[in-house]
Amino acid sequence: MTRIYNCSVEAEYAAGMRMALSAIGRSALVVIPTDTVYGIAADAFSPGAVQNLLDAKGRGRTSPPPVLIPAVTTMDALAVGIPEPVRDLVAKFWPGGLTVILNAQPSLVWDLGETRGTVALRMPSNQVALDVLKETGPLAVSSANLSGQPAAVDAQSAEAALGDRVAVYLDGGVAGESYEADAGASVNLSSTIVDATGFDSNGGRLHIVRDGVVSRAAIEAVIGDALAPKDEPEPELDVPRDPSNRD
């Protein structure tokens, strides 16, 4: 039976963590809090688990989920050709609300969907999420909602949307509150997505493909001219670019 575990209560946190790790180990789904919104998580290296995630959200394989990672160093195990401006960005904004689309390591044995050889990576700034990730390694994580519906910012909303499609819900309180405090109630609580896959063929520029909690100004302050202007067309590459297809 699906249960919500209150992670602010030590005994429930311990029990919920055990149940979450067990669920992920058997390719079941777990809802976890992140610093932006709640996410539905699956073992990134289990094709069946990833398919369960897509099915639970009502999505197809053309919408590959991002991958959350426990440490900056994990990025090099999952991606190749990482541009120096990306390293500068993750040094500044990880853990936090920045997702980076990179070229995936070709030797990886996984199936996230129709990624066309890319992977969207983020290290979240949420202790519950990081505690899970440190035990499981990389997880495929998409926003905890049905496709086309608003993302959940608490465990109860996630459970109302996803029900028993998910084995375990970890309740870490309301997500995104630190960003709301920083930027006001109108802030978009999604992570900001930066595409680096066309860096070498695009004059050494990164593109923001979705605005979110990390502002364009903050990114530009770190990498300067390596960020493409807002009105510059994205290069024509065979990469999923619709932001809704990488969330």
Short mmCIF file of C-alpha atoms in Angstrom, two decimals:
data_model
loop_
_atom_site.label_atom_id
_atom_site.label_comp_id
_atom_site.label_asym_id
_atom_site.label_seq_id
_atom_site.Cartn_x
_atom_site.Cartn_y
_atom_site.Cartn_z
CA MET A 1 0.00 0.00 0.00
CA THR A 2 1.26 3.49 -0.86
CA ARG A 3 2.25 5.60 2.12
CA ILE A 4 3.47 9.15 2.68
CA TYR A 5 6.43 9.30 5.08
CA ASN A 6 6.95 12.53 7.01
CA CYS A 7 10.68 13.19 6.76
CA SER A 8 10.60 15.77 9.56
CA VAL A 9 9.99 12.90 12.02
CA GLU A 10 13.19 10.91 12.54
CA ALA A 11 11.57 7.49 12.84
CA GLU A 12 9.38 8.07 9.78
CA TYR A 13 12.35 9.38 7.81
CA ALA A 14 14.33 6.24 8.55
CA ALA A 15 11.40 3.98 7.67
CA GLY A 16 10.58 5.96 4.55
CA MET A 17 14.17 5.85 3.39
CA ARG A 18 14.28 2.07 3.79
CA MET A 19 11.06 1.66 1.87
CA ALA A 20 12.15 4.09 -0.85
CA LEU A 21 15.46 2.31 -1.42
CA SER A 22 13.67 -1.03 -1.52
CA ALA A 23 11.16 0.30 -4.06
CA ILE A 24 13.85 1.71 -6.33
CA GLY A 25 15.72 -1.58 -6.12
CA ARG A 26 12.73 -3.44 -7.53
CA SER A 27 12.12 -0.88 -10.32
CA ALA A 28 9.16 0.73 -8.54
CA LEU A 29 8.60 4.50 -8.33
CA VAL A 30 9.25 6.90 -5.45
CA VAL A 31 8.24 10.54 -5.05
CA ILE A 32 10.93 12.73 -3.50
CA PRO A 33 11.15 16.42 -2.63
CA THR A 34 13.67 18.60 -4.43
CA ASP A 35 14.62 22.24 -4.02
CA THR A 36 12.31 23.19 -6.92
CA VAL A 37 9.28 20.87 -7.13
CA TYR A 38 8.52 17.28 -6.14
CA GLY A 39 9.86 14.61 -8.45
CA ILE A 40 8.88 11.06 -9.39
CA ALA A 41 12.04 8.96 -9.30
CA ALA A 42 13.11 5.70 -10.92
CA ASP A 43 16.34 3.73 -11.29
CA ALA A 44 17.98 5.38 -14.31
CA PHE A 45 19.65 2.10 -15.29
CA SER A 46 16.45 0.03 -15.26
CA PRO A 47 14.59 0.37 -18.58
CA GLY A 48 11.49 -1.08 -16.94
CA ALA A 49 11.60 1.49 -14.15
CA VAL A 50 12.01 4.37 -16.60
CA GLN A 51 9.08 3.06 -18.63
CA ASN A 52 7.03 2.85 -15.42
CA LEU A 53 7.86 6.52 -14.80
CA LEU A 54 6.77 7.56 -18.29
CA ASP A 55 3.59 5.49 -18.01
CA ALA A 56 2.75 6.97 -14.60
CA LYS A 57 2.96 10.50 -16.03
CA GLY A 58 1.17 9.61 -19.26
CA ARG A 59 4.20 10.38 -21.42
CA GLY A 60 5.88 8.72 -24.36
CA ARG A 61 9.51 7.95 -25.07
CA THR A 62 9.94 11.30 -26.85
CA SER A 63 9.91 12.91 -23.39
CA PRO A 64 13.06 11.49 -21.73
CA PRO A 65 13.36 12.34 -18.03
CA PRO A 66 16.31 14.24 -16.59
CA VAL A 67 18.75 12.45 -14.31
CA LEU A 68 19.45 13.67 -10.78
CA ILE A 69 22.92 12.97 -9.41
CA PRO A 70 24.43 12.99 -5.91
CA ALA A 71 27.67 14.87 -6.68
CA VAL A 72 29.29 17.15 -9.25
CA THR A 73 31.87 14.45 -9.96
CA THR A 74 29.12 12.12 -11.20
CA MET A 75 28.67 14.40 -14.21
CA ASP A 76 31.90 13.12 -15.78
CA ALA A 77 30.76 9.51 -15.46
CA LEU A 78 27.56 10.24 -17.40
CA ALA A 79 28.56 12.86 -19.98
CA VAL A 80 31.34 13.55 -22.48
CA GLY A 81 32.76 16.70 -24.03
CA ILE A 82 31.74 18.87 -21.09
CA PRO A 83 32.54 22.52 -21.99
CA GLU A 84 34.44 24.62 -19.47
CA PRO A 85 31.54 27.11 -19.12
CA VAL A 86 29.34 24.22 -17.95
CA ARG A 87 31.89 23.36 -15.28
CA ASP A 88 31.84 27.00 -14.19
CA LEU A 89 28.05 26.95 -13.98
CA VAL A 90 27.80 23.77 -11.94
CA ALA A 91 30.54 25.00 -9.61
CA LYS A 92 28.35 28.05 -8.94
CA PHE A 93 24.81 26.62 -9.04
CA TRP A 94 25.08 22.97 -7.95
CA PRO A 95 23.55 21.75 -5.82
CA GLY A 96 20.61 23.82 -7.00
CA GLY A 97 18.08 24.67 -9.66
CA LEU A 98 20.15 24.32 -12.84
CA THR A 99 19.73 21.46 -15.33
CA VAL A 100 22.36 21.00 -18.04
CA ILE A 101 21.80 19.03 -21.26
CA LEU A 102 25.02 17.31 -22.31
CA ASN A 103 26.18 14.59 -24.67
CA ALA A 104 25.86 11.27 -22.86
CA GLN A 105 28.69 8.80 -22.38
CA PRO A 106 28.21 6.38 -25.30
CA SER A 107 29.17 3.39 -23.14
CA LEU A 108 26.26 3.85 -20.72
CA VAL A 109 23.89 0.90 -20.53
CA TRP A 110 20.55 2.63 -19.99
CA ASP A 111 17.42 3.61 -21.88
CA LEU A 112 15.85 6.91 -20.88
CA GLY A 113 13.81 7.18 -24.07
CA GLU A 114 14.54 9.05 -27.27
CA THR A 115 17.42 11.14 -25.93
CA ARG A 116 19.37 11.10 -29.22
CA GLY A 117 22.58 10.58 -27.29
CA THR A 118 22.05 13.35 -24.75
CA VAL A 119 21.33 13.49 -21.03
CA ALA A 120 19.89 16.26 -18.85
CA LEU A 121 21.68 16.36 -15.48
CA ARG A 122 21.05 18.16 -12.19
CA MET A 123 22.32 17.94 -8.63
CA PRO A 124 19.43 19.05 -6.40
CA SER A 125 19.77 21.16 -3.27
CA ASN A 126 17.50 19.14 -0.98
CA GLN A 127 18.83 16.90 1.77
CA VAL A 128 16.15 14.23 1.42
CA ALA A 129 16.81 13.94 -2.32
CA LEU A 130 20.57 13.86 -1.77
CA ASP A 131 20.26 11.20 0.94
CA VAL A 132 18.35 9.00 -1.50
CA LEU A 133 20.77 9.69 -4.37
CA LYS A 134 23.82 8.91 -2.25
CA GLU A 135 22.40 5.42 -1.70
CA THR A 136 20.98 4.74 -5.16
CA GLY A 137 23.24 6.64 -7.52
CA PRO A 138 21.73 8.47 -10.52
CA LEU A 139 17.94 8.50 -10.72
CA ALA A 140 15.65 9.36 -13.59
CA VAL A 141 13.43 12.03 -12.06
CA SER A 142 10.56 13.93 -13.65
CA SER A 143 8.15 16.38 -12.02
CA ALA A 144 5.58 14.58 -9.87
CA ASN A 145 2.43 15.25 -11.86
CA LEU A 146 0.44 13.91 -14.78
CA SER A 147 1.65 15.22 -18.14
CA GLY A 148 0.24 18.67 -18.83
CA GLN A 149 -0.75 19.31 -15.21
CA PRO A 150 0.96 21.65 -12.71
CA ALA A 151 3.99 20.26 -10.90
CA ALA A 152 3.42 19.25 -7.28
CA VAL A 153 5.10 21.34 -4.59
CA ASP A 154 4.12 19.04 -1.72
CA ALA A 155 3.77 15.30 -1.18
CA GLN A 156 0.01 15.44 -0.77
CA SER A 157 -0.49 17.05 -4.20
CA ALA A 158 1.82 14.47 -5.75
CA GLU A 159 -0.12 11.63 -4.14
CA ALA A 160 -3.44 13.10 -5.31
CA ALA A 161 -2.13 13.14 -8.89
CA LEU A 162 -0.24 9.84 -9.01
CA GLY A 163 -1.87 7.66 -6.35
CA ASP A 164 -0.77 4.04 -6.24
CA ARG A 165 1.31 4.37 -9.41
CA VAL A 166 4.01 5.33 -6.89
CA ALA A 167 5.16 2.95 -4.15
CA VAL A 168 6.55 5.47 -1.64
CA TYR A 169 6.12 9.21 -1.06
CA LEU A 170 8.77 11.06 0.96
CA ASP A 171 7.31 14.24 2.45
CA GLY A 172 9.96 16.93 2.86
CA GLY A 173 7.56 19.83 3.28
CA VAL A 174 6.74 22.47 0.69
CA ALA A 175 9.25 22.56 -2.18
CA GLY A 176 10.67 25.74 -3.67
CA GLU A 177 10.22 27.95 -0.62
CA SER A 178 13.79 29.27 -0.68
CA TYR A 179 13.38 30.40 -4.28
CA GLU A 180 10.03 32.02 -3.50
CA ALA A 181 11.68 33.94 -0.67
CA ASP A 182 14.50 35.05 -2.96
CA ALA A 183 12.45 36.05 -5.98
CA GLY A 184 8.86 36.60 -4.89
CA ALA A 185 5.67 34.60 -5.30
CA SER A 186 5.64 34.84 -9.10
CA VAL A 187 8.92 32.91 -9.56
CA ASN A 188 8.86 29.90 -11.89
CA LEU A 189 9.82 27.01 -9.61
CA SER A 190 11.12 24.83 -12.44
CA SER A 191 14.85 24.37 -12.80
CA THR A 192 16.52 26.47 -15.47
CA ILE A 193 17.64 24.29 -18.41
CA VAL A 194 20.84 25.10 -20.30
CA ASP A 195 21.69 23.17 -23.48
CA ALA A 196 25.40 22.56 -24.03
CA THR A 197 25.14 19.89 -26.74
CA GLY A 198 25.78 22.35 -29.57
CA PHE A 199 28.67 24.15 -27.89
CA ASP A 200 31.43 23.02 -30.27
CA SER A 201 29.37 23.66 -33.41
CA ASN A 202 27.80 26.89 -32.19
CA GLY A 203 30.75 29.21 -31.74
CA GLY A 204 31.24 28.20 -28.12
CA ARG A 205 27.83 29.24 -26.81
CA LEU A 206 25.31 27.71 -24.43
CA HIS A 207 21.56 28.21 -24.84
CA ILE A 208 18.93 28.61 -22.14
CA VAL A 209 16.04 26.46 -23.33
CA ARG A 210 13.84 26.98 -20.27
CA ASP A 211 13.79 29.85 -17.82
CA GLY A 212 13.53 28.86 -14.17
CA VAL A 213 14.84 29.57 -10.70
CA VAL A 214 18.36 30.46 -11.88
CA SER A 215 18.08 33.72 -13.81
CA ARG A 216 19.66 34.54 -17.16
CA ALA A 217 21.48 37.42 -15.46
CA ALA A 218 22.98 35.07 -12.87
CA ILE A 219 24.17 32.66 -15.57
CA GLU A 220 25.59 35.48 -17.69
CA ALA A 221 27.46 36.81 -14.67
CA VAL A 222 29.32 33.48 -14.47
CA ILE A 223 30.03 32.66 -18.14
CA GLY A 224 29.65 36.00 -19.95
CA ASP A 225 29.72 35.72 -23.74
CA ALA A 226 29.57 31.92 -23.58
CA LEU A 227 25.81 32.35 -23.06
CA ALA A 228 23.97 32.91 -26.33
CA PRO A 229 21.85 36.08 -26.48
CA LYS A 230 18.17 35.57 -25.82
CA ASP A 231 17.24 36.34 -29.43
CA GLU A 232 19.90 34.10 -31.01
CA PRO A 233 18.35 31.07 -32.75
CA GLU A 234 19.34 27.69 -31.36
CA PRO A 235 21.53 25.57 -33.65
CA GLU A 236 19.80 22.91 -35.70
CA LEU A 237 20.78 19.75 -33.83
CA ASP A 238 19.04 16.40 -33.48
CA VAL A 239 18.37 16.87 -29.77
CA PRO A 240 15.07 16.99 -27.81
CA ARG A 241 14.73 20.71 -27.15
CA ASP A 242 11.15 21.25 -26.04
CA PRO A 243 11.66 22.04 -22.33
CA SER A 244 8.57 20.00 -21.49
CA ASN A 245 10.37 17.03 -23.00
CA ARG A 246 13.28 17.26 -20.55
CA ASP A 247 11.38 17.61 -17.28
#
